[in-house]
Every structure is written in structure tokens, then in C-alpha cells.
Coordinates of C-alpha atoms and ligand atoms in Angstrom, one line a residue:
M1 CA 0.0 0.0 0.0
K2 CA 1.0 3.6 -0.5
F3 CA -0.2 6.6 1.5
H4 CA -0.2 9.6 -0.9
I5 CA -0.1 13.1 0.8
D6 CA -0.4 16.3 -1.0
T7 CA 0.7 19.2 1.2
R8 CA -0.8 21.7 -1.2
R9 CA -4.3 20.5 -0.7
T10 CA -6.0 20.9 2.7
V11 CA -9.4 19.7 3.9
G12 CA -9.4 22.5 6.5
K13 CA -8.3 23.5 9.9
R14 CA -9.9 21.2 12.5
D15 CA -11.7 22.9 15.4
P16 CA -10.1 21.7 18.7
M17 CA -13.6 20.9 19.8
I18 CA -13.6 17.7 17.8
Y19 CA -11.8 16.4 20.9
G20 CA -14.6 17.4 23.2
Q21 CA -16.1 15.5 26.1
F22 CA -19.5 14.8 27.7
I23 CA -20.6 14.1 31.2
E24 CA -24.0 13.2 32.5
H25 CA -25.8 12.8 35.9
F26 CA -25.7 9.1 35.4
H27 CA -24.3 6.5 37.8
R28 CA -20.8 7.6 39.0
Q29 CA -19.9 10.2 36.4
I30 CA -20.7 13.2 38.6
Y31 CA -21.0 12.0 42.2
G32 CA -18.0 9.8 42.9
G33 CA -16.6 10.8 39.5
I34 CA -15.5 14.4 39.0
Y35 CA -17.3 15.5 42.3
D36 CA -16.2 13.7 45.4
P37 CA -16.3 16.1 48.4
G38 CA -14.5 14.7 51.4
N39 CA -12.1 12.5 49.4
P40 CA -8.5 13.5 50.2
L41 CA -7.9 13.5 46.4
S42 CA -10.4 16.3 46.0
G43 CA -9.7 20.0 46.4
K44 CA -11.7 22.5 48.5
E45 CA -14.5 22.7 45.8
G46 CA -14.9 18.9 46.0
F47 CA -13.5 18.3 42.5
R48 CA -11.2 15.3 42.1
E49 CA -7.8 17.0 41.4
D50 CA -6.4 13.8 39.8
V51 CA -9.3 13.9 37.3
I52 CA -8.8 17.6 36.6
R53 CA -5.1 17.0 35.9
A54 CA -5.9 14.1 33.5
M55 CA -8.5 16.2 31.7
Q56 CA -6.0 19.1 31.4
R57 CA -3.4 16.7 29.9
I58 CA -5.7 15.9 27.0
K59 CA -6.6 19.6 26.7
V60 CA -10.4 19.0 27.0
P61 CA -11.7 21.9 24.9
V62 CA -15.4 21.7 25.7
L63 CA -17.6 19.7 28.2
R64 CA -21.2 19.0 27.4
W65 CA -23.5 18.7 30.5
P66 CA -25.8 17.7 32.3
G67 CA -27.3 15.1 29.9
G68 CA -28.2 13.0 28.0
C69 CA -31.5 11.5 29.0
F70 CA -31.2 13.0 32.5
V71 CA -31.7 16.5 31.2
S72 CA -35.2 15.8 29.7
A73 CA -36.8 16.0 33.1
H74 CA -34.3 18.1 34.9
H75 CA -35.1 21.6 36.2
W76 CA -31.9 23.7 36.6
K77 CA -33.5 25.9 39.3
D78 CA -33.5 22.9 41.6
A79 CA -29.7 22.8 41.5
V80 CA -28.7 26.4 42.3
G81 CA -28.8 28.4 45.5
K82 CA -28.2 27.8 49.1
N83 CA -30.5 24.9 49.9
R84 CA -30.6 22.2 47.3
V85 CA -33.6 20.0 47.6
P86 CA -33.1 16.5 46.3
T87 CA -35.4 15.5 43.4
F88 CA -36.3 12.2 41.8
D89 CA -34.5 11.8 38.5
K90 CA -37.2 10.1 36.4
A91 CA -34.8 9.4 33.5
W92 CA -32.6 7.1 35.6
R93 CA -35.0 6.5 38.5
V94 CA -32.6 7.6 41.2
E95 CA -32.5 10.5 43.7
E96 CA -30.6 13.5 42.3
P97 CA -29.0 15.4 45.3
N98 CA -28.7 18.6 43.1
T99 CA -25.5 19.5 45.0
F100 CA -23.7 19.6 41.7
G101 CA -25.5 22.2 39.6
T102 CA -24.7 25.1 37.3
D103 CA -22.4 27.0 39.6
E104 CA -20.4 23.8 40.4
Y105 CA -20.3 22.9 36.7
I106 CA -19.0 26.3 35.6
A107 CA -16.4 26.2 38.4
F108 CA -15.3 22.7 37.3
C109 CA -15.0 23.9 33.6
R110 CA -12.9 26.9 34.8
R111 CA -10.5 24.5 36.7
V112 CA -10.2 22.2 33.7
G113 CA -9.8 25.1 31.3
C114 CA -12.6 24.0 29.0
E115 CA -15.7 25.7 27.4
P116 CA -19.0 24.9 29.1
Y117 CA -21.7 23.5 26.7
I118 CA -25.1 23.2 28.4
C119 CA -27.9 20.9 27.1
T120 CA -31.3 22.2 28.1
N121 CA -34.5 20.3 29.0
A122 CA -36.7 20.2 25.9
G123 CA -38.6 17.1 27.3
T124 CA -40.7 18.5 30.2
G125 CA -39.0 22.0 30.0
T126 CA -40.3 25.1 28.2
A127 CA -38.8 27.8 26.1
E128 CA -39.1 30.0 29.2
E129 CA -37.2 27.7 31.5
M130 CA -34.4 27.3 28.9
S131 CA -34.1 31.1 28.4
D132 CA -34.2 31.7 32.2
W133 CA -31.1 29.4 32.4
V134 CA -29.4 31.7 29.9
E135 CA -30.4 34.7 32.0
Y136 CA -28.9 33.1 35.0
C137 CA -25.6 32.3 33.2
N138 CA -25.2 35.2 30.8
L139 CA -27.0 38.4 31.9
K140 CA -25.0 40.9 33.9
T141 CA -27.7 41.9 36.5
E142 CA -31.0 42.2 34.6
G143 CA -34.0 40.3 35.9
P144 CA -34.3 37.8 38.8
Y145 CA -32.0 35.0 37.6
A146 CA -28.9 37.1 37.0
K147 CA -29.5 38.6 40.5
Q148 CA -29.8 35.0 41.9
R149 CA -26.4 34.2 40.3
I150 CA -24.9 37.2 42.0
A151 CA -26.6 36.3 45.3
N152 CA -25.1 32.8 44.9
G153 CA -21.6 34.5 44.9
H154 CA -21.0 34.9 41.2
S155 CA -21.1 38.6 40.3
D156 CA -19.7 38.2 36.7
P157 CA -21.8 36.4 34.0
F158 CA -20.6 32.9 33.2
K159 CA -20.6 33.7 29.5
V160 CA -21.7 30.2 28.4
K161 CA -21.3 30.3 24.6
Y162 CA -22.5 26.9 23.6
W163 CA -26.1 25.7 24.3
S164 CA -28.2 22.8 22.9
I165 CA -31.9 22.7 22.8
G166 CA -32.9 19.2 24.0
N167 CA -31.4 15.7 24.0
E168 CA -32.6 12.9 21.6
N169 CA -36.2 14.2 21.8
Y170 CA -37.0 12.0 18.8
G171 CA -36.5 8.9 20.8
G172 CA -39.4 6.9 22.4
W173 CA -37.1 6.3 25.4
E174 CA -36.7 10.1 26.1
I175 CA -39.0 11.8 28.6
G176 CA -41.1 14.4 26.8
A177 CA -40.4 12.9 23.3
K178 CA -41.6 15.0 20.4
T179 CA -42.8 14.4 16.8
A180 CA -40.9 16.1 14.0
T181 CA -43.6 18.7 13.7
E182 CA -43.7 19.5 17.4
W183 CA -39.9 19.6 17.4
G184 CA -39.6 22.2 14.7
R185 CA -42.0 24.5 16.6
L186 CA -40.6 24.0 20.0
V187 CA -37.0 24.6 18.9
T188 CA -38.1 27.7 17.0
E189 CA -39.8 29.3 20.0
S190 CA -37.1 28.2 22.4
A191 CA -34.3 29.6 20.1
K192 CA -36.3 32.8 19.8
M193 CA -36.5 33.4 23.6
I194 CA -32.9 32.2 24.2
Q195 CA -31.5 34.6 21.6
R196 CA -33.6 37.5 23.0
V197 CA -31.6 37.0 26.2
D198 CA -28.2 36.5 24.5
P199 CA -28.0 36.7 20.7
S200 CA -24.2 36.0 20.9
I201 CA -24.5 32.3 21.9
E202 CA -24.1 29.4 19.5
L203 CA -27.2 27.2 19.5
S204 CA -27.6 23.5 18.6
A205 CA -30.7 21.3 18.6
A206 CA -31.1 17.6 19.0
A207 CA -31.2 15.8 15.7
L208 CA -30.3 12.5 14.0
A209 CA -29.6 11.3 10.5
D210 CA -33.3 11.4 9.5
L211 CA -34.7 13.5 6.7
D212 CA -38.1 14.2 8.1
W213 CA -36.8 15.2 11.6
N214 CA -34.1 17.4 10.2
I215 CA -36.0 19.0 7.3
N216 CA -38.7 20.0 9.8
L217 CA -36.2 21.3 12.2
L218 CA -34.1 23.2 9.7
K219 CA -37.1 24.6 7.8
N220 CA -38.6 26.0 11.0
C221 CA -35.4 27.1 12.8
G222 CA -32.4 26.6 10.6
E223 CA -31.6 30.3 10.3
R224 CA -31.2 30.4 14.2
L225 CA -28.8 27.5 14.6
A226 CA -25.1 27.3 14.4
W227 CA -24.9 23.6 15.1
I228 CA -27.0 20.4 14.7
S229 CA -26.4 17.6 17.2
I230 CA -26.2 13.9 16.4
H231 CA -25.2 10.8 18.5
D232 CA -24.1 7.3 17.9
Y233 CA -23.1 4.2 20.0
W234 CA -22.2 1.3 17.6
D235 CA -22.1 -1.6 20.0
G236 CA -25.6 -1.2 21.3
I237 CA -25.3 -3.2 24.5
H238 CA -27.5 -1.0 26.7
Q239 CA -29.8 -3.9 27.6
T240 CA -27.5 -6.9 27.3
N241 CA -23.8 -5.9 28.0
D242 CA -22.8 -8.5 25.5
Y243 CA -19.6 -6.9 24.2
A244 CA -18.7 -7.1 20.6
N245 CA -15.2 -8.8 20.3
Y246 CA -12.2 -7.2 18.6
E247 CA -13.1 -8.3 15.0
Q248 CA -16.8 -7.3 15.4
C249 CA -15.6 -3.9 16.6
M250 CA -13.5 -3.5 13.5
A251 CA -16.6 -4.2 11.4
Y252 CA -18.3 -1.3 13.1
T253 CA -15.5 1.0 11.7
N254 CA -17.2 0.6 8.3
Y255 CA -20.1 2.8 9.6
L256 CA -18.3 5.6 11.2
E257 CA -19.1 8.2 8.6
D258 CA -22.7 7.3 7.7
K259 CA -24.5 9.8 9.9
V260 CA -22.1 12.6 9.1
A261 CA -22.5 12.0 5.4
K262 CA -26.3 12.1 5.6
V263 CA -26.5 15.2 7.7
R264 CA -23.8 16.9 5.5
G265 CA -25.9 16.1 2.4
L266 CA -29.0 17.6 3.9
L267 CA -27.2 20.7 5.1
C268 CA -25.8 21.2 1.5
A269 CA -29.2 20.5 -0.1
M270 CA -30.7 23.3 2.1
G271 CA -27.8 25.6 1.6
L272 CA -26.9 25.6 5.3
E273 CA -23.5 23.9 5.2
K274 CA -21.7 27.2 5.6
Q275 CA -23.8 28.3 8.6
I276 CA -24.4 25.1 10.5
R277 CA -21.8 22.6 11.7
I278 CA -22.3 19.2 13.0
A279 CA -21.8 18.6 16.8
F280 CA -21.4 14.8 17.2
D281 CA -22.1 15.5 20.8
E282 CA -22.4 12.0 22.1
W283 CA -20.4 9.0 20.8
N284 CA -18.7 5.9 22.0
L285 CA -18.1 2.5 20.6
R286 CA -20.0 1.0 23.5
G287 CA -23.5 1.8 24.6
W288 CA -23.8 2.4 28.3
Y289 CA -25.2 -0.6 30.2
H290 CA -28.5 0.3 31.9
P291 CA -30.8 -2.7 31.5
N292 CA -34.5 -2.4 32.1
S293 CA -34.3 1.4 32.2
H294 CA -35.4 2.3 28.6
S295 CA -37.5 -0.7 28.0
L296 CA -41.3 -0.9 28.3
K297 CA -40.9 -3.4 31.1
L298 CA -38.9 -1.5 33.7
G299 CA -36.9 -3.0 36.4
I300 CA -38.7 -3.1 39.8
N301 CA -36.1 -4.5 42.1
P302 CA -33.0 -2.2 42.1
D303 CA -30.9 -5.3 41.5
D304 CA -32.6 -5.5 38.1
Y305 CA -31.9 -2.0 36.9
I306 CA -29.6 0.0 39.2
K307 CA -27.0 -2.6 40.5
P308 CA -26.2 -3.8 36.9
R309 CA -25.0 -0.3 36.1
D310 CA -21.9 -1.1 38.1
L311 CA -20.8 -3.5 35.3
N312 CA -19.9 -0.4 33.2
D313 CA -17.0 -0.1 35.7
E314 CA -15.2 -3.2 34.6
N315 CA -11.9 -1.8 33.3
C316 CA -10.9 -5.0 31.6
R317 CA -13.6 -4.3 29.1
Y318 CA -11.9 -1.3 27.6
T319 CA -9.3 -2.8 25.4
M320 CA -7.4 -2.2 22.1
A321 CA -10.7 -2.7 20.3
D322 CA -12.0 0.5 22.0
A323 CA -8.7 2.3 21.3
V324 CA -8.5 1.4 17.7
F325 CA -12.1 2.2 17.1
T326 CA -11.8 5.5 18.9
A327 CA -8.8 6.5 16.7
C328 CA -10.7 5.6 13.6
F329 CA -13.6 7.8 14.7
L330 CA -11.2 10.7 15.4
N331 CA -9.7 10.2 12.0
M332 CA -13.2 10.5 10.5
A333 CA -13.9 13.7 12.5
N334 CA -10.6 15.2 11.3
R335 CA -11.3 14.2 7.7
N336 CA -14.7 15.9 7.9
C337 CA -13.4 19.0 9.8
D338 CA -15.0 21.3 7.2
I339 CA -18.5 20.3 8.6
V340 CA -17.8 18.5 11.9
G341 CA -16.9 21.2 14.4
M342 CA -17.4 19.4 17.7
T343 CA -17.5 15.8 19.0
N344 CA -18.1 14.8 22.6
Y345 CA -16.9 11.4 23.9
A346 CA -19.6 9.9 26.0
P347 CA -18.6 10.1 28.8
V348 CA -15.2 11.4 29.9
V349 CA -15.3 9.9 33.4
N350 CA -16.6 6.5 34.6
T351 CA -19.4 4.5 32.8
R352 CA -17.6 3.8 29.4
G353 CA -15.3 6.8 29.9
L354 CA -11.7 7.6 29.3
I355 CA -11.0 8.0 33.0
Y356 CA -12.1 5.6 35.7
T357 CA -12.2 6.9 39.3
Q358 CA -12.1 4.9 42.5
K359 CA -11.6 6.2 46.1
D360 CA -7.8 6.1 46.0
G361 CA -6.9 6.9 42.4
I362 CA -7.8 6.9 38.7
V363 CA -7.3 4.5 35.8
L364 CA -6.5 6.0 32.4
R365 CA -8.2 3.5 30.0
S366 CA -6.9 2.6 26.6
T367 CA -9.1 5.2 24.9
Y368 CA -7.7 8.0 27.1
H369 CA -4.3 7.4 25.5
V370 CA -5.7 7.8 22.0
F371 CA -6.9 11.3 22.9
D372 CA -3.5 12.0 24.5
L373 CA -1.7 10.9 21.3
Y374 CA -4.1 12.9 19.0
V375 CA -4.5 16.1 21.0
N376 CA -0.8 16.4 21.8
G377 CA 0.6 14.9 18.6
L378 CA -1.4 15.7 15.6
G379 CA -1.4 18.9 13.5
D380 CA -4.3 21.3 13.3
T381 CA -4.5 21.4 9.5
V382 CA -5.9 18.3 7.8
L383 CA -4.2 17.5 4.5
D384 CA -5.8 15.8 1.5
S385 CA -4.5 12.3 1.1
F386 CA -5.4 8.9 -0.4
V387 CA -4.3 5.3 -0.2
S388 CA -3.4 3.0 -3.1
D389 CA -3.5 -0.8 -2.8
M390 CA -5.1 -0.7 0.7
P391 CA -4.8 -4.1 2.3
V392 CA -8.2 -5.5 3.3
L393 CA -9.3 -7.5 6.4
K394 CA -11.9 -10.2 6.1
I395 CA -13.7 -10.3 9.4
R396 CA -17.0 -11.3 10.9
D397 CA -19.4 -8.7 12.2
K398 CA -21.6 -9.1 15.3
A399 CA -24.4 -10.7 13.2
G400 CA -21.9 -13.3 12.0
N401 CA -21.6 -12.0 8.4
L402 CA -18.2 -12.1 6.7
V403 CA -17.4 -8.5 5.9
E404 CA -14.3 -6.6 4.6
T405 CA -12.8 -3.5 6.1
P406 CA -9.6 -1.6 5.2
A407 CA -6.7 -2.8 7.3
L408 CA -5.4 0.7 7.8
D409 CA -7.0 4.0 8.7
L410 CA -4.7 6.9 7.9
L411 CA -4.9 10.7 8.5
A412 CA -2.4 13.3 7.4
T413 CA -2.0 16.6 9.2
L414 CA 0.3 19.6 9.1
N415 CA 1.3 21.2 12.4
P416 CA 2.2 24.8 13.0
D417 CA 5.9 23.9 12.8
G418 CA 5.5 22.7 9.2
N419 CA 5.8 19.1 10.2
I420 CA 3.7 16.4 8.6
V421 CA 2.1 14.3 11.3
I422 CA 0.3 11.1 10.4
A423 CA -2.2 9.2 12.5
A424 CA -1.7 5.6 11.4
V425 CA -4.1 3.0 12.7
N426 CA -3.5 -0.7 12.0
K427 CA -6.8 -2.6 12.6
D428 CA -5.3 -6.0 11.8
P429 CA -5.7 -8.1 14.9
G430 CA -2.6 -10.2 14.2
E431 CA -0.4 -8.9 11.4
A432 CA 1.8 -5.9 11.2
Q433 CA 1.2 -3.6 8.2
T434 CA 3.7 -1.5 6.4
L435 CA 3.1 2.2 6.0
Q436 CA 4.7 3.6 2.8
V437 CA 4.4 7.4 2.5
V438 CA 4.5 9.1 -0.9
M439 CA 5.0 12.8 -0.8
E440 CA 7.0 15.5 -2.5
K441 CA 10.2 16.2 -0.6
L442 CA 9.4 13.7 2.2
P443 CA 11.6 14.7 5.1
Q444 CA 13.9 11.9 6.4
R445 CA 13.8 12.6 10.1
V446 CA 10.8 10.8 11.6
S447 CA 9.5 10.0 15.0
I448 CA 7.0 7.3 15.8
Q449 CA 5.0 6.8 18.9
T450 CA 2.7 3.7 19.1
L451 CA -0.1 2.5 21.3
S452 CA -0.6 -1.2 20.6
G453 CA -1.0 -3.1 23.9
K454 CA 0.2 -6.6 24.5
S455 CA -2.8 -8.1 22.7
I456 CA -6.2 -7.1 21.3
D457 CA -7.6 -7.6 24.8
A458 CA -5.0 -5.4 26.6
F459 CA -6.4 -3.0 29.1
N460 CA -5.4 -0.8 32.0
D461 CA -6.5 -1.0 35.6
M462 CA -5.2 0.1 39.0
G463 CA -1.5 -1.1 39.0
R464 CA -1.8 -2.4 35.5
N465 CA -0.7 -0.6 32.3
D466 CA -1.0 -3.0 29.4
A467 CA -2.5 -0.5 27.0
V468 CA -0.3 2.6 27.1
P469 CA 1.8 4.2 24.4
G470 CA 5.5 3.5 24.1
A471 CA 8.0 6.5 24.0
A472 CA 8.4 8.3 20.8
A473 CA 11.3 6.9 18.8
E474 CA 13.2 9.0 16.3
T475 CA 14.6 7.3 13.2
R476 CA 15.4 7.9 9.6
Y477 CA 12.6 7.1 7.1
N478 CA 13.5 4.3 4.8
T479 CA 11.5 4.7 1.5
E480 CA 12.2 1.0 0.7
T481 CA 11.0 -0.5 4.0
G482 CA 8.5 2.2 5.0
I483 CA 7.3 2.0 8.6
S484 CA 6.1 -1.1 10.3
L485 CA 2.8 -0.7 12.1
P486 CA 2.3 -3.4 14.8
P487 CA -1.1 -5.2 14.9
H488 CA -4.0 -3.6 16.7
S489 CA -2.2 -0.3 17.0
V490 CA -2.5 3.5 16.8
S491 CA 0.7 5.4 15.9
I492 CA 1.6 9.0 15.6
V493 CA 4.2 9.4 12.9
R494 CA 5.9 12.8 12.7
F495 CA 8.0 13.8 9.8
F496 CA 10.1 16.8 10.8
G497 CA 9.8 19.8 8.4
D498 CA 12.2 19.6 5.4
S499 CA 13.6 22.9 6.5
L500 CA 16.1 20.7 8.5
P501 CA 19.3 19.5 6.7
A502 CA 18.7 16.1 5.1
D503 CA 21.1 14.3 7.5
S504 CA 19.6 15.8 10.6
Y505 CA 18.3 12.6 12.2
V506 CA 19.2 10.6 15.3
E507 CA 20.8 7.2 14.7
Ligands
AHR601 O1 -27.0 5.4 27.3 C1 -26.9 6.7 27.8 C2 -27.8 7.6 27.0 O2 -27.5 7.4 25.6 C3 -27.7 9.1 27.1 O3 -28.2 9.6 28.3 C4 -28.6 9.5 25.9 O4 -28.3 10.8 25.5 C5 -28.2 8.4 24.9 O5 -29.4 7.8 24.5
AHR602 O1 11.9 4.0 8.7 C1 11.4 3.8 9.9 C2 11.8 2.4 10.4 O2 11.5 1.5 9.5 C3 10.9 2.1 11.6 O3 11.4 2.6 12.8 C4 10.9 0.6 11.5 O4 9.8 0.0 12.1 C5 11.0 0.3 10.1 O5 11.8 -0.8 9.8

């Protein structure tokens, strides 16, 4: 195979927000996750300092909150002010203490150094409740809610720039689900009120890769939106927890781009592709395990529907399959950076997240290290490229069908120093693949950093680091042999700018 790169043709500059994150009031993501007052590992605000440091390392650019299904019956006013009254969370059928609300969330975002991105309640909520939330966050002093924020100790507006109207309101499982017609009207009226409070914010609305839903939404409210939100979980094990194995996960990589392509097509057809970008604001290879919670027959005994949620915490489940899939998704987001402006990994902490917390420490799962390699290694300009003679894997998908998938997933970027930086994913479960780069004036000095794990099932846990990247190794690119990519691996390959003298490489 040959990977052809043309440094004269760029796809675009990727928005850093394609490396965004999501966190929801579900299971241990907030309480016992990022917010753990009383734990010696938490600071004075009750935030886990080790989690903050880990999120800073991967430069989290934006954090979507508070849901997810949770938000569709959540009233933000219950979670601000001096006395927080616990409520019953009807989405997840647990008591919500409301001790982590808007003020705590904003403080957490400030500590991490990321943009807040608030998803509002378009399930049981109203246009007024949503726009009151914007008043609370973004007005200086006008009206009761800005004054409440000031009384709660925050004199300056929070300046929350990113807001989404609703979460998956198309889904029968969602509280306050809507028809396409209802959705177009509700979003229009909500957007109108929200923008009267603060016309400077960027608004999204819950959507999916469905023509009727999106045409109605965009016809009614397209001119008011800067984003359109879509979600995907490929291994849909919400009810069964029957994990797809490595090969089956590789089969899922054939469907990474489907939803983006459909929504892109519609935006182009409606002439909105220059005004509206896609926020893929929930995604994960694995669906979260919450059996008997979205089904018609709901769990009655907490052992049937609450206790099983603990099984999301098994670190051994997050292997090189998750890491390789995650890298392929991020490659897709980069390659579509002209229309995909934000993605949010679901979630960042606990459940199926990048970071797992327990009382005395954290685990950085295999997927965390993919974000570390990409955020800290790749360039910000995506170059046009193509592959000739791509090797093909023949594998079985989860339905048992024999399918083919390209063995490699490659992305070419240019960094501000003028270096070409390639993300090279080898999906092959057993064989190394050779990367041959074809490019005018290919520099000779190259460094390679690889995450491959000891096997396809390698994972990390407390005191176990079987799925962590090796150190970056500098070498001289050999046009004959190319670069060997180990099986089940993600590599960052950096060619140092040709401004350096030809023999400037380390033996
Ligand atoms: O499984 C978790 C749920 O997935 C999120 O709350 C929702 O947004 C999506 O359906
Ligand atoms: O040219 C780079 C080198 O070639 C790589 O370090 C090695 O894997 C391959 O043989």
C-alpha cells in the first residue's frame, strides 16, 4: 500500500472541539466521579484533582453537561442556590441530590480550562425555562436570575457560549419525546426566547440522521442554529452488556461516517452547510449498560436495573478494540473537519469513559491514551490524502456476516511547525502492516509513537498498564521498508519539516 499526501491540498483546519467530552448525571460520572467532596484526592471545591489533571493533559476543549436523558426531566433551578432540595430523576430512576449544579459545573470547567456546553430540558421543559437558564448564566444583572447568580456568589456572568436545545427528543425512550412537527415549533420558540436573552450564543438542537426530523427542524429554525447535534453508539449493549469482540468492533468502523455524510448532504441541499456545523455530541463504541431502564418493562427491584450499572465499571472491558475504534472515529472527524466542528466522547469519566475513578486513584483507560496521542501529537490542518493498494481485512461482524474492512485508517495533518504528522491505525488483529508514505520532498527525520497493547484484549487498571503508548522513537525514514505498524495499534508518525538539513536525524 502507499499513502499519498499532497501538502498543497488541505481539507481544512480542525476545530479543537472535535476532541470534546460529555458528562451526565448518570451512575458515578458526577457523584464519585468528578465531584467527590471529602475525598482526600479532592480539592476544596470537592472536585477530584487527579481527574482535573488528567483532563488538562488531553486539553479538553469543551464539556457537554448535564445530559443525556437526565436533562429531559431536569429543572436547573433545583440545582442552584443555598438549599438544594433532592429531586427524583425520572430518567434514571434515582434520587438526584442537586449538589452539583450550574455553579459547580462552571467552576469545574474553569478549573479544567474548557468551554461549558449546556444541554437544556426540551422534554418537560419550556422555552421560558431554557431562556431563564441563559439569563442566570449570561446576563449581567438584569432580571431575577442574574440577580440569583450574583446572590449565589458569582457577580460576573458565566458567558456560556454553547447551548443545545434538547437531547434525543426524537426517541421513544426520552422523557417528553416529540414528533418532528412538534420539534420544529418548540426549537423555534425556544431559540427565539434564548436569543432574545443573549444573541451571541451558538445554538444547537437535538437531531439525528433522519430526513423528516431534520427537514422540519431546519425549515422551522435553521436560520437560528449554528450547530446540529447527532449521537451514535455502535455496539448497542444498553440492555445486554454482550460486548462485541475485537473483530466485530473493527466491522463497526465501516459505519463511522454514515451519519455525518447524511447530515452533510441535507445541510448542503438546504444551503446551510456554511452556517451550521455538526456537533457529534455523544459518541462511544460501546452503549452504556443500563438494563430495564429504557425498556417498556422497567426493572422493579434495584438489583434488576440499578445494580447492573456497576458493570460499566469493569476496566478489563476497555481494550485495544476500543482504542483502535476511537482512533478511527477521530480520523473520521478530522477528515470531515469542514463540517464537523465538535464531538463529545460519552462520557469522559466513569461508565464507558476515558478515565475511571475509585476512592484512592484513577485509571486511564486505553481510549484516554488515544486522545492524548491525538490532542498532543497531531497537527491542526488536515491534508488531502489517499491510499493506493489498501490491504483488506476479512472479518465477521456481530451478526456473523463475513465483511471486509480496510486494514489501515490513515490521517495526514500539518502542524504549526510545518511538520507532517500522520495518525496511522492498523486494525489488523494479528499482522503488522507497512506504511509507505508518498509525498513530494518527504523529510527523512521521523519520530514514531505507538499504542498497541500486548494483545487485542490489553487493558489498564489500578496497578496495570498494558495499553499505554511507548515512548516516541526517532529514526530515519527508509523509503524501501517504510514504517512497520504493529497489529491492533495506533501510531503518531511525525516527519520533521524539510527545513532541516537532510542528514539531521538521530541514529
Ligand atoms: O446510554 C446513555 C444515553 O445514551 C444518554 O443519556 C442518551 O443521550 C443516549 O441515548
Ligand atoms: O523507517 C522507519 C523504520 O523502518 C521504523 O522505525 C521501523 O519500524 C521500520 O523498519
